[in-house]
Amino acid sequence: MINTLQSLKQFKPLKEQYERELDLFTLEQLQQKPAEDEWSIGQVYVHLINSALYMQLNFAKQCLSDESQAPVSLSDSTSEMNARKNAIFAAGSLPPMRVQVEPSPEYTPSQPKSKDELVQGMSEVLRRMKELEPALAGAPEHRTIPHPGLGEMNAKEWFLLIEMHFRHHLRQLERLKPFAASM
């Protein structure tokens, strides 16, 4: 498993790649959805930024404080989630499979209002990662916050998930780019 500094270093060129991709499309193209139950390219960006800022970085920071919780006894589903999490972190990436969730106000990302909003959001993710990373060296592994699909995760794991999550969605962008370019 890579360490948090390596993950931060790998995130920088990934962020730059996402920013370069924005130059290929107009805002209108970024907002086009191939189907009602699918996301636009812009919504993928909003999802990544919001997940990083309001879930992954927030939870990593909470795990550094007393706001986290100690792990609970493992149920069968928790054991399965931990096995999935361990496999993902051992591989260093999320599995190459599509995850589709029913559209809902709680989960479906909003459309971006501008390209600048997306660039600023990604810059804020990088800024907060740089700010948090030094504190992770001494992060207690027993302080965790549960992930809905991966079980209990500590500060380092939440941090490492950011780069993996951005990398995972590159496949989705590759699938959406031809559609957006045709608009």
Short mmCIF file of N, CA and C in Angstrom, two decimals:
data_model
loop_
_atom_site.label_atom_id
_atom_site.label_comp_id
_atom_site.label_asym_id
_atom_site.label_seq_id
_atom_site.Cartn_x
_atom_site.Cartn_y
_atom_site.Cartn_z
N MET A 1 0.85 -1.18 0.00
CA MET A 1 0.00 0.00 0.00
C MET A 1 0.90 1.24 0.00
N ILE A 2 0.51 2.23 -0.82
CA ILE A 2 1.29 3.46 -0.85
C ILE A 2 1.02 4.29 0.40
N ASN A 3 1.90 5.22 0.67
CA ASN A 3 1.68 6.08 1.84
C ASN A 3 0.96 7.36 1.41
N THR A 4 0.61 8.17 2.38
CA THR A 4 -0.19 9.36 2.10
C THR A 4 0.57 10.40 1.27
N LEU A 5 1.88 10.52 1.48
CA LEU A 5 2.66 11.48 0.69
C LEU A 5 2.71 11.04 -0.77
N GLN A 6 2.88 9.75 -1.01
CA GLN A 6 2.86 9.24 -2.39
C GLN A 6 1.50 9.48 -3.03
N SER A 7 0.44 9.27 -2.27
CA SER A 7 -0.91 9.49 -2.78
C SER A 7 -1.11 10.95 -3.16
N LEU A 8 -0.63 11.85 -2.32
CA LEU A 8 -0.72 13.28 -2.61
C LEU A 8 0.06 13.61 -3.89
N LYS A 9 1.25 13.05 -4.03
CA LYS A 9 2.06 13.30 -5.23
C LYS A 9 1.37 12.74 -6.47
N GLN A 10 0.69 11.61 -6.35
CA GLN A 10 -0.03 11.03 -7.49
C GLN A 10 -1.30 11.81 -7.82
N PHE A 11 -1.85 12.48 -6.82
CA PHE A 11 -3.08 13.24 -7.05
C PHE A 11 -2.81 14.48 -7.91
N LYS A 12 -1.67 15.12 -7.73
CA LYS A 12 -1.40 16.38 -8.45
C LYS A 12 -1.52 16.22 -9.96
N PRO A 13 -0.82 15.26 -10.60
CA PRO A 13 -0.99 15.13 -12.06
C PRO A 13 -2.39 14.66 -12.46
N LEU A 14 -3.04 13.93 -11.60
CA LEU A 14 -4.41 13.49 -11.86
C LEU A 14 -5.34 14.70 -11.92
N LYS A 15 -5.18 15.60 -10.96
CA LYS A 15 -5.95 16.85 -10.94
C LYS A 15 -5.69 17.65 -12.22
N GLU A 16 -4.43 17.73 -12.62
CA GLU A 16 -4.08 18.47 -13.84
C GLU A 16 -4.71 17.82 -15.07
N GLN A 17 -4.77 16.51 -15.10
CA GLN A 17 -5.41 15.80 -16.20
C GLN A 17 -6.90 16.15 -16.27
N TYR A 18 -7.56 16.14 -15.11
CA TYR A 18 -8.97 16.51 -15.07
C TYR A 18 -9.17 17.95 -15.56
N GLU A 19 -8.27 18.84 -15.19
CA GLU A 19 -8.39 20.23 -15.64
C GLU A 19 -8.18 20.34 -17.15
N ARG A 20 -7.22 19.60 -17.71
CA ARG A 20 -7.01 19.62 -19.17
C ARG A 20 -8.24 19.11 -19.90
N GLU A 21 -8.87 18.10 -19.34
CA GLU A 21 -10.07 17.53 -19.97
C GLU A 21 -11.18 18.58 -20.08
N LEU A 22 -11.25 19.48 -19.12
CA LEU A 22 -12.28 20.52 -19.16
C LEU A 22 -12.15 21.39 -20.40
N ASP A 23 -10.92 21.58 -20.88
CA ASP A 23 -10.69 22.43 -22.05
C ASP A 23 -11.29 21.84 -23.32
N LEU A 24 -11.63 20.56 -23.31
CA LEU A 24 -12.16 19.89 -24.49
C LEU A 24 -13.64 20.18 -24.73
N PHE A 25 -14.31 20.74 -23.71
CA PHE A 25 -15.76 20.86 -23.77
C PHE A 25 -16.25 22.24 -23.36
N THR A 26 -17.39 22.60 -23.91
CA THR A 26 -18.09 23.81 -23.45
C THR A 26 -18.84 23.44 -22.17
N LEU A 27 -19.31 24.44 -21.46
CA LEU A 27 -20.11 24.18 -20.27
C LEU A 27 -21.37 23.39 -20.64
N GLU A 28 -21.97 23.73 -21.77
CA GLU A 28 -23.18 23.02 -22.20
C GLU A 28 -22.89 21.54 -22.45
N GLN A 29 -21.76 21.24 -23.06
CA GLN A 29 -21.38 19.84 -23.29
C GLN A 29 -21.14 19.12 -21.96
N LEU A 30 -20.53 19.82 -21.02
CA LEU A 30 -20.27 19.22 -19.70
C LEU A 30 -21.56 18.91 -18.96
N GLN A 31 -22.63 19.60 -19.29
CA GLN A 31 -23.90 19.41 -18.60
C GLN A 31 -24.83 18.41 -19.29
N GLN A 32 -24.45 17.92 -20.46
CA GLN A 32 -25.30 16.98 -21.21
C GLN A 32 -25.22 15.58 -20.62
N LYS A 33 -26.39 14.99 -20.39
CA LYS A 33 -26.47 13.63 -19.86
C LYS A 33 -26.84 12.68 -20.99
N PRO A 34 -26.14 11.55 -21.10
CA PRO A 34 -26.47 10.60 -22.17
C PRO A 34 -27.84 9.94 -21.99
N ALA A 35 -28.30 9.86 -20.75
CA ALA A 35 -29.62 9.31 -20.44
C ALA A 35 -30.09 9.93 -19.13
N GLU A 36 -31.38 9.88 -18.89
CA GLU A 36 -31.94 10.50 -17.70
C GLU A 36 -31.34 9.95 -16.41
N ASP A 37 -31.02 8.64 -16.41
CA ASP A 37 -30.50 8.02 -15.18
C ASP A 37 -28.97 7.96 -15.14
N GLU A 38 -28.30 8.72 -16.01
CA GLU A 38 -26.84 8.79 -16.00
C GLU A 38 -26.40 10.21 -15.70
N TRP A 39 -25.14 10.34 -15.29
CA TRP A 39 -24.59 11.65 -14.98
C TRP A 39 -23.91 12.25 -16.20
N SER A 40 -23.84 13.56 -16.20
CA SER A 40 -23.05 14.29 -17.19
C SER A 40 -21.60 14.30 -16.72
N ILE A 41 -20.71 14.72 -17.61
CA ILE A 41 -19.30 14.86 -17.22
C ILE A 41 -19.19 15.86 -16.08
N GLY A 42 -19.91 16.96 -16.16
CA GLY A 42 -19.88 17.97 -15.10
C GLY A 42 -20.33 17.41 -13.76
N GLN A 43 -21.35 16.55 -13.76
CA GLN A 43 -21.80 15.95 -12.52
C GLN A 43 -20.76 15.01 -11.94
N VAL A 44 -19.98 14.33 -12.79
CA VAL A 44 -18.90 13.48 -12.30
C VAL A 44 -17.89 14.34 -11.55
N TYR A 45 -17.53 15.48 -12.13
CA TYR A 45 -16.59 16.39 -11.47
C TYR A 45 -17.14 16.87 -10.12
N VAL A 46 -18.41 17.28 -10.11
CA VAL A 46 -19.02 17.76 -8.87
C VAL A 46 -19.02 16.64 -7.83
N HIS A 47 -19.34 15.42 -8.26
CA HIS A 47 -19.33 14.26 -7.35
C HIS A 47 -17.94 14.05 -6.74
N LEU A 48 -16.91 14.09 -7.56
CA LEU A 48 -15.54 13.87 -7.07
C LEU A 48 -15.13 14.96 -6.08
N ILE A 49 -15.40 16.20 -6.44
CA ILE A 49 -15.02 17.32 -5.58
C ILE A 49 -15.77 17.25 -4.25
N ASN A 50 -17.08 17.07 -4.32
CA ASN A 50 -17.88 17.02 -3.09
C ASN A 50 -17.53 15.82 -2.23
N SER A 51 -17.30 14.67 -2.86
CA SER A 51 -16.91 13.48 -2.09
C SER A 51 -15.60 13.72 -1.34
N ALA A 52 -14.65 14.34 -2.04
CA ALA A 52 -13.35 14.60 -1.42
C ALA A 52 -13.47 15.62 -0.29
N LEU A 53 -14.15 16.73 -0.55
CA LEU A 53 -14.22 17.81 0.44
C LEU A 53 -15.11 17.49 1.62
N TYR A 54 -16.28 16.92 1.35
CA TYR A 54 -17.28 16.79 2.40
C TYR A 54 -17.40 15.40 3.00
N MET A 55 -16.71 14.44 2.40
CA MET A 55 -16.72 13.09 2.96
C MET A 55 -15.30 12.66 3.31
N GLN A 56 -14.49 12.40 2.30
CA GLN A 56 -13.17 11.80 2.53
C GLN A 56 -12.26 12.67 3.39
N LEU A 57 -12.07 13.93 3.02
CA LEU A 57 -11.20 14.80 3.83
C LEU A 57 -11.82 15.12 5.18
N ASN A 58 -13.11 15.33 5.20
CA ASN A 58 -13.81 15.62 6.45
C ASN A 58 -13.68 14.44 7.42
N PHE A 59 -13.91 13.23 6.91
CA PHE A 59 -13.84 12.05 7.78
C PHE A 59 -12.40 11.76 8.20
N ALA A 60 -11.43 11.99 7.31
CA ALA A 60 -10.02 11.80 7.68
C ALA A 60 -9.68 12.73 8.84
N LYS A 61 -10.13 13.96 8.74
CA LYS A 61 -9.87 14.94 9.80
C LYS A 61 -10.56 14.53 11.10
N GLN A 62 -11.78 14.05 11.01
CA GLN A 62 -12.50 13.60 12.20
C GLN A 62 -11.79 12.42 12.86
N CYS A 63 -11.20 11.55 12.06
CA CYS A 63 -10.49 10.39 12.61
C CYS A 63 -9.24 10.80 13.38
N LEU A 64 -8.75 11.99 13.12
CA LEU A 64 -7.60 12.50 13.85
C LEU A 64 -8.00 13.06 15.21
N SER A 65 -9.29 13.28 15.38
CA SER A 65 -9.79 13.85 16.63
C SER A 65 -10.56 12.81 17.42
N ASP A 66 -11.16 13.23 18.47
CA ASP A 66 -11.98 12.33 19.27
C ASP A 66 -13.39 12.18 18.71
N GLU A 67 -13.65 12.78 17.54
CA GLU A 67 -14.99 12.70 16.94
C GLU A 67 -15.24 11.36 16.27
N SER A 68 -14.20 10.55 16.12
CA SER A 68 -14.36 9.26 15.47
C SER A 68 -14.78 8.23 16.50
N GLN A 69 -14.91 7.01 16.04
CA GLN A 69 -15.35 5.96 16.96
C GLN A 69 -14.38 4.79 16.90
N ALA A 70 -14.36 4.02 17.95
CA ALA A 70 -13.58 2.79 17.95
C ALA A 70 -14.35 1.75 17.15
N PRO A 71 -13.66 0.81 16.50
CA PRO A 71 -14.37 -0.20 15.73
C PRO A 71 -15.30 -1.02 16.61
N VAL A 72 -16.41 -1.42 16.04
CA VAL A 72 -17.36 -2.26 16.75
C VAL A 72 -17.11 -3.71 16.37
N SER A 73 -17.77 -4.64 17.07
CA SER A 73 -17.58 -6.05 16.72
C SER A 73 -18.10 -6.29 15.31
N LEU A 74 -17.45 -7.19 14.60
CA LEU A 74 -17.74 -7.40 13.20
C LEU A 74 -18.94 -8.31 12.99
N SER A 75 -19.90 -7.84 12.21
CA SER A 75 -20.98 -8.70 11.76
C SER A 75 -20.53 -9.31 10.44
N ASP A 76 -21.32 -10.21 9.89
CA ASP A 76 -20.94 -10.82 8.61
C ASP A 76 -20.80 -9.78 7.51
N SER A 77 -21.76 -8.83 7.44
CA SER A 77 -21.68 -7.82 6.39
C SER A 77 -20.48 -6.91 6.61
N THR A 78 -20.17 -6.60 7.86
CA THR A 78 -19.00 -5.78 8.15
C THR A 78 -17.73 -6.54 7.78
N SER A 79 -17.69 -7.82 8.05
CA SER A 79 -16.53 -8.62 7.66
C SER A 79 -16.35 -8.62 6.16
N GLU A 80 -17.46 -8.72 5.42
CA GLU A 80 -17.39 -8.66 3.96
C GLU A 80 -16.89 -7.30 3.50
N MET A 81 -17.39 -6.24 4.13
CA MET A 81 -16.94 -4.89 3.76
C MET A 81 -15.46 -4.73 4.05
N ASN A 82 -15.00 -5.21 5.19
CA ASN A 82 -13.58 -5.09 5.51
C ASN A 82 -12.73 -5.89 4.54
N ALA A 83 -13.20 -7.05 4.13
CA ALA A 83 -12.46 -7.85 3.14
C ALA A 83 -12.39 -7.09 1.81
N ARG A 84 -13.49 -6.46 1.41
CA ARG A 84 -13.52 -5.66 0.18
C ARG A 84 -12.54 -4.50 0.31
N LYS A 85 -12.60 -3.82 1.46
CA LYS A 85 -11.70 -2.68 1.69
C LYS A 85 -10.24 -3.14 1.63
N ASN A 86 -9.92 -4.23 2.31
CA ASN A 86 -8.54 -4.72 2.33
C ASN A 86 -8.07 -5.07 0.92
N ALA A 87 -8.93 -5.66 0.11
CA ALA A 87 -8.56 -6.01 -1.27
C ALA A 87 -8.31 -4.75 -2.09
N ILE A 88 -9.14 -3.73 -1.90
CA ILE A 88 -9.00 -2.48 -2.64
C ILE A 88 -7.69 -1.78 -2.28
N PHE A 89 -7.39 -1.72 -0.99
CA PHE A 89 -6.16 -1.04 -0.58
C PHE A 89 -4.92 -1.86 -0.94
N ALA A 90 -5.02 -3.18 -0.95
CA ALA A 90 -3.89 -4.01 -1.38
C ALA A 90 -3.63 -3.81 -2.87
N ALA A 91 -4.69 -3.69 -3.66
CA ALA A 91 -4.55 -3.48 -5.10
C ALA A 91 -4.19 -2.03 -5.43
N GLY A 92 -4.52 -1.12 -4.52
CA GLY A 92 -4.24 0.30 -4.76
C GLY A 92 -5.24 0.97 -5.67
N SER A 93 -6.38 0.32 -5.91
CA SER A 93 -7.39 0.93 -6.77
C SER A 93 -8.75 0.30 -6.54
N LEU A 94 -9.76 1.04 -6.91
CA LEU A 94 -11.12 0.53 -6.86
C LEU A 94 -11.32 -0.42 -8.04
N PRO A 95 -12.18 -1.42 -7.91
CA PRO A 95 -12.38 -2.36 -9.01
C PRO A 95 -12.96 -1.66 -10.25
N PRO A 96 -12.60 -2.13 -11.44
CA PRO A 96 -13.05 -1.48 -12.68
C PRO A 96 -14.49 -1.86 -13.04
N MET A 97 -15.39 -1.53 -12.15
CA MET A 97 -16.79 -1.85 -12.42
C MET A 97 -17.66 -0.61 -12.26
N ARG A 98 -18.76 -0.59 -13.01
CA ARG A 98 -19.70 0.53 -12.91
C ARG A 98 -20.56 0.35 -11.67
N VAL A 99 -20.74 1.44 -10.97
CA VAL A 99 -21.63 1.46 -9.82
C VAL A 99 -22.76 2.41 -10.18
N GLN A 100 -23.97 1.89 -10.18
CA GLN A 100 -25.10 2.75 -10.50
C GLN A 100 -26.03 2.80 -9.31
N VAL A 101 -26.34 4.02 -8.90
CA VAL A 101 -27.22 4.25 -7.76
C VAL A 101 -28.46 4.96 -8.30
N GLU A 102 -29.61 4.59 -7.77
CA GLU A 102 -30.85 5.25 -8.18
C GLU A 102 -30.71 6.77 -8.02
N PRO A 103 -31.14 7.53 -9.02
CA PRO A 103 -31.10 8.98 -8.88
C PRO A 103 -31.90 9.42 -7.65
N SER A 104 -31.32 10.33 -6.88
CA SER A 104 -32.00 10.86 -5.71
C SER A 104 -31.41 12.23 -5.37
N PRO A 105 -32.20 13.08 -4.71
CA PRO A 105 -31.68 14.40 -4.33
C PRO A 105 -30.47 14.31 -3.40
N GLU A 106 -30.40 13.26 -2.59
CA GLU A 106 -29.29 13.12 -1.64
C GLU A 106 -27.99 12.70 -2.32
N TYR A 107 -28.09 11.96 -3.41
CA TYR A 107 -26.89 11.38 -4.00
C TYR A 107 -26.52 11.97 -5.36
N THR A 108 -27.50 12.32 -6.16
CA THR A 108 -27.22 12.81 -7.51
C THR A 108 -26.59 14.20 -7.43
N PRO A 109 -25.39 14.36 -8.00
CA PRO A 109 -24.73 15.67 -7.95
C PRO A 109 -25.45 16.70 -8.82
N SER A 110 -25.32 17.94 -8.44
CA SER A 110 -25.89 19.02 -9.24
C SER A 110 -25.02 19.24 -10.48
N GLN A 111 -25.57 19.95 -11.43
CA GLN A 111 -24.80 20.34 -12.61
C GLN A 111 -23.88 21.50 -12.23
N PRO A 112 -22.68 21.55 -12.79
CA PRO A 112 -21.81 22.69 -12.49
C PRO A 112 -22.37 23.96 -13.12
N LYS A 113 -22.11 25.08 -12.47
CA LYS A 113 -22.56 26.37 -12.99
C LYS A 113 -21.52 26.98 -13.92
N SER A 114 -20.26 26.56 -13.77
CA SER A 114 -19.19 27.07 -14.63
C SER A 114 -18.00 26.11 -14.59
N LYS A 115 -17.15 26.23 -15.58
CA LYS A 115 -15.91 25.45 -15.57
C LYS A 115 -15.02 25.92 -14.43
N ASP A 116 -15.04 27.23 -14.19
CA ASP A 116 -14.21 27.79 -13.12
C ASP A 116 -14.57 27.19 -11.76
N GLU A 117 -15.86 26.94 -11.54
CA GLU A 117 -16.30 26.30 -10.30
C GLU A 117 -15.60 24.94 -10.12
N LEU A 118 -15.45 24.20 -11.22
CA LEU A 118 -14.83 22.88 -11.16
C LEU A 118 -13.32 22.99 -10.91
N VAL A 119 -12.68 23.92 -11.60
CA VAL A 119 -11.24 24.13 -11.40
C VAL A 119 -10.97 24.57 -9.96
N GLN A 120 -11.76 25.49 -9.46
CA GLN A 120 -11.59 25.96 -8.07
C GLN A 120 -11.84 24.83 -7.08
N GLY A 121 -12.83 24.00 -7.36
CA GLY A 121 -13.13 22.87 -6.47
C GLY A 121 -11.98 21.89 -6.41
N MET A 122 -11.40 21.57 -7.56
CA MET A 122 -10.26 20.63 -7.57
C MET A 122 -9.05 21.25 -6.89
N SER A 123 -8.86 22.55 -7.07
CA SER A 123 -7.75 23.23 -6.39
C SER A 123 -7.95 23.21 -4.88
N GLU A 124 -9.20 23.35 -4.44
CA GLU A 124 -9.49 23.30 -3.01
C GLU A 124 -9.24 21.90 -2.45
N VAL A 125 -9.55 20.87 -3.23
CA VAL A 125 -9.26 19.49 -2.80
C VAL A 125 -7.76 19.34 -2.59
N LEU A 126 -6.97 19.76 -3.57
CA LEU A 126 -5.51 19.65 -3.46
C LEU A 126 -4.99 20.46 -2.28
N ARG A 127 -5.49 21.67 -2.11
CA ARG A 127 -5.04 22.52 -1.00
C ARG A 127 -5.30 21.84 0.34
N ARG A 128 -6.50 21.31 0.50
CA ARG A 128 -6.84 20.66 1.77
C ARG A 128 -6.08 19.36 1.97
N MET A 129 -5.78 18.64 0.88
CA MET A 129 -4.97 17.43 1.00
C MET A 129 -3.57 17.79 1.50
N LYS A 130 -2.99 18.85 0.92
CA LYS A 130 -1.65 19.29 1.33
C LYS A 130 -1.65 19.71 2.79
N GLU A 131 -2.72 20.36 3.20
CA GLU A 131 -2.84 20.84 4.58
C GLU A 131 -2.95 19.66 5.57
N LEU A 132 -3.69 18.64 5.20
CA LEU A 132 -3.97 17.52 6.10
C LEU A 132 -2.88 16.46 6.12
N GLU A 133 -2.21 16.25 5.01
CA GLU A 133 -1.29 15.12 4.88
C GLU A 133 -0.24 15.03 5.98
N PRO A 134 0.43 16.12 6.39
CA PRO A 134 1.45 15.98 7.44
C PRO A 134 0.92 15.42 8.76
N ALA A 135 -0.34 15.69 9.07
CA ALA A 135 -0.91 15.22 10.33
C ALA A 135 -1.21 13.72 10.31
N LEU A 136 -1.21 13.12 9.13
CA LEU A 136 -1.59 11.71 9.02
C LEU A 136 -0.48 10.76 9.45
N ALA A 137 0.75 11.23 9.54
CA ALA A 137 1.86 10.36 9.95
C ALA A 137 1.60 9.74 11.31
N GLY A 138 1.02 10.49 12.22
CA GLY A 138 0.76 9.98 13.56
C GLY A 138 -0.70 9.62 13.79
N ALA A 139 -1.45 9.41 12.70
CA ALA A 139 -2.89 9.13 12.85
C ALA A 139 -3.13 7.79 13.53
N PRO A 140 -3.94 7.77 14.57
CA PRO A 140 -4.25 6.50 15.23
C PRO A 140 -5.12 5.62 14.34
N GLU A 141 -4.70 4.39 14.15
CA GLU A 141 -5.44 3.49 13.26
C GLU A 141 -6.76 3.04 13.85
N HIS A 142 -6.91 3.09 15.16
CA HIS A 142 -8.14 2.61 15.79
C HIS A 142 -9.28 3.62 15.71
N ARG A 143 -8.99 4.86 15.37
CA ARG A 143 -10.05 5.85 15.23
C ARG A 143 -10.60 5.76 13.81
N THR A 144 -11.84 5.36 13.70
CA THR A 144 -12.42 5.10 12.40
C THR A 144 -13.81 5.72 12.26
N ILE A 145 -14.20 5.86 11.00
CA ILE A 145 -15.56 6.26 10.64
C ILE A 145 -15.97 5.31 9.52
N PRO A 146 -17.18 4.75 9.61
CA PRO A 146 -17.57 3.76 8.60
C PRO A 146 -17.86 4.37 7.23
N HIS A 147 -17.41 3.67 6.21
CA HIS A 147 -17.73 3.96 4.82
C HIS A 147 -18.93 3.08 4.47
N PRO A 148 -19.90 3.58 3.69
CA PRO A 148 -21.10 2.79 3.44
C PRO A 148 -20.86 1.45 2.73
N GLY A 149 -19.78 1.32 1.99
CA GLY A 149 -19.52 0.06 1.29
C GLY A 149 -18.24 -0.64 1.68
N LEU A 150 -17.39 0.05 2.43
CA LEU A 150 -16.07 -0.52 2.75
C LEU A 150 -15.85 -0.73 4.25
N GLY A 151 -16.82 -0.41 5.06
CA GLY A 151 -16.68 -0.62 6.50
C GLY A 151 -15.84 0.45 7.16
N GLU A 152 -15.31 0.09 8.32
CA GLU A 152 -14.55 1.05 9.14
C GLU A 152 -13.26 1.48 8.43
N MET A 153 -13.06 2.80 8.37
CA MET A 153 -11.86 3.34 7.73
C MET A 153 -11.23 4.39 8.64
N ASN A 154 -9.89 4.35 8.72
CA ASN A 154 -9.18 5.33 9.53
C ASN A 154 -8.75 6.52 8.66
N ALA A 155 -8.10 7.49 9.27
CA ALA A 155 -7.75 8.74 8.58
C ALA A 155 -6.91 8.50 7.32
N LYS A 156 -5.92 7.64 7.42
CA LYS A 156 -5.06 7.37 6.25
C LYS A 156 -5.87 6.75 5.12
N GLU A 157 -6.75 5.82 5.46
CA GLU A 157 -7.55 5.16 4.42
C GLU A 157 -8.50 6.14 3.74
N TRP A 158 -9.14 7.01 4.52
CA TRP A 158 -10.00 8.03 3.92
C TRP A 158 -9.20 8.92 2.98
N PHE A 159 -8.00 9.28 3.39
CA PHE A 159 -7.13 10.13 2.56
C PHE A 159 -6.73 9.42 1.27
N LEU A 160 -6.29 8.18 1.39
CA LEU A 160 -5.86 7.42 0.22
C LEU A 160 -7.00 7.18 -0.77
N LEU A 161 -8.21 7.12 -0.26
CA LEU A 161 -9.36 6.88 -1.11
C LEU A 161 -9.59 8.01 -2.12
N ILE A 162 -9.17 9.22 -1.81
CA ILE A 162 -9.40 10.37 -2.69
C ILE A 162 -8.76 10.13 -4.06
N GLU A 163 -7.48 9.84 -4.08
CA GLU A 163 -6.78 9.64 -5.35
C GLU A 163 -7.35 8.43 -6.09
N MET A 164 -7.63 7.34 -5.36
CA MET A 164 -8.21 6.15 -5.99
C MET A 164 -9.57 6.46 -6.61
N HIS A 165 -10.37 7.26 -5.92
CA HIS A 165 -11.71 7.61 -6.40
C HIS A 165 -11.62 8.45 -7.68
N PHE A 166 -10.73 9.44 -7.70
CA PHE A 166 -10.54 10.25 -8.91
C PHE A 166 -10.07 9.37 -10.06
N ARG A 167 -9.13 8.48 -9.80
CA ARG A 167 -8.62 7.58 -10.84
C ARG A 167 -9.72 6.66 -11.35
N HIS A 168 -10.54 6.16 -10.44
CA HIS A 168 -11.64 5.25 -10.79
C HIS A 168 -12.61 5.91 -11.78
N HIS A 169 -12.91 7.18 -11.59
CA HIS A 169 -13.88 7.86 -12.45
C HIS A 169 -13.31 8.26 -13.81
N LEU A 170 -12.01 8.07 -14.04
CA LEU A 170 -11.46 8.32 -15.38
C LEU A 170 -12.13 7.42 -16.41
N ARG A 171 -12.45 6.18 -16.02
CA ARG A 171 -13.12 5.25 -16.94
C ARG A 171 -14.50 5.80 -17.33
N GLN A 172 -15.21 6.35 -16.37
CA GLN A 172 -16.52 6.92 -16.65
C GLN A 172 -16.39 8.11 -17.60
N LEU A 173 -15.38 8.93 -17.38
CA LEU A 173 -15.18 10.08 -18.26
C LEU A 173 -14.88 9.62 -19.69
N GLU A 174 -14.07 8.59 -19.83
CA GLU A 174 -13.76 8.07 -21.17
C GLU A 174 -15.04 7.59 -21.87
N ARG A 175 -15.95 7.04 -21.12
CA ARG A 175 -17.21 6.56 -21.67
C ARG A 175 -18.12 7.75 -22.06
N LEU A 176 -18.06 8.84 -21.29
CA LEU A 176 -18.93 9.99 -21.53
C LEU A 176 -18.39 10.98 -22.57
N LYS A 177 -17.08 11.01 -22.76
CA LYS A 177 -16.48 12.02 -23.65
C LYS A 177 -17.01 11.96 -25.08
N PRO A 178 -17.13 10.80 -25.71
CA PRO A 178 -17.66 10.79 -27.09
C PRO A 178 -19.08 11.36 -27.19
N PHE A 179 -19.90 11.04 -26.19
CA PHE A 179 -21.26 11.58 -26.19
C PHE A 179 -21.23 13.11 -26.10
N ALA A 180 -20.49 13.63 -25.14
CA ALA A 180 -20.43 15.08 -24.95
C ALA A 180 -19.84 15.78 -26.18
N ALA A 181 -18.83 15.19 -26.80
CA ALA A 181 -18.20 15.78 -27.96
C ALA A 181 -19.15 15.83 -29.17
N SER A 182 -20.10 14.93 -29.19
CA SER A 182 -21.05 14.88 -30.31
C SER A 182 -22.17 15.91 -30.20
N MET A 183 -22.25 16.59 -29.09
CA MET A 183 -23.35 17.55 -28.86
C MET A 183 -23.04 18.89 -29.51
#
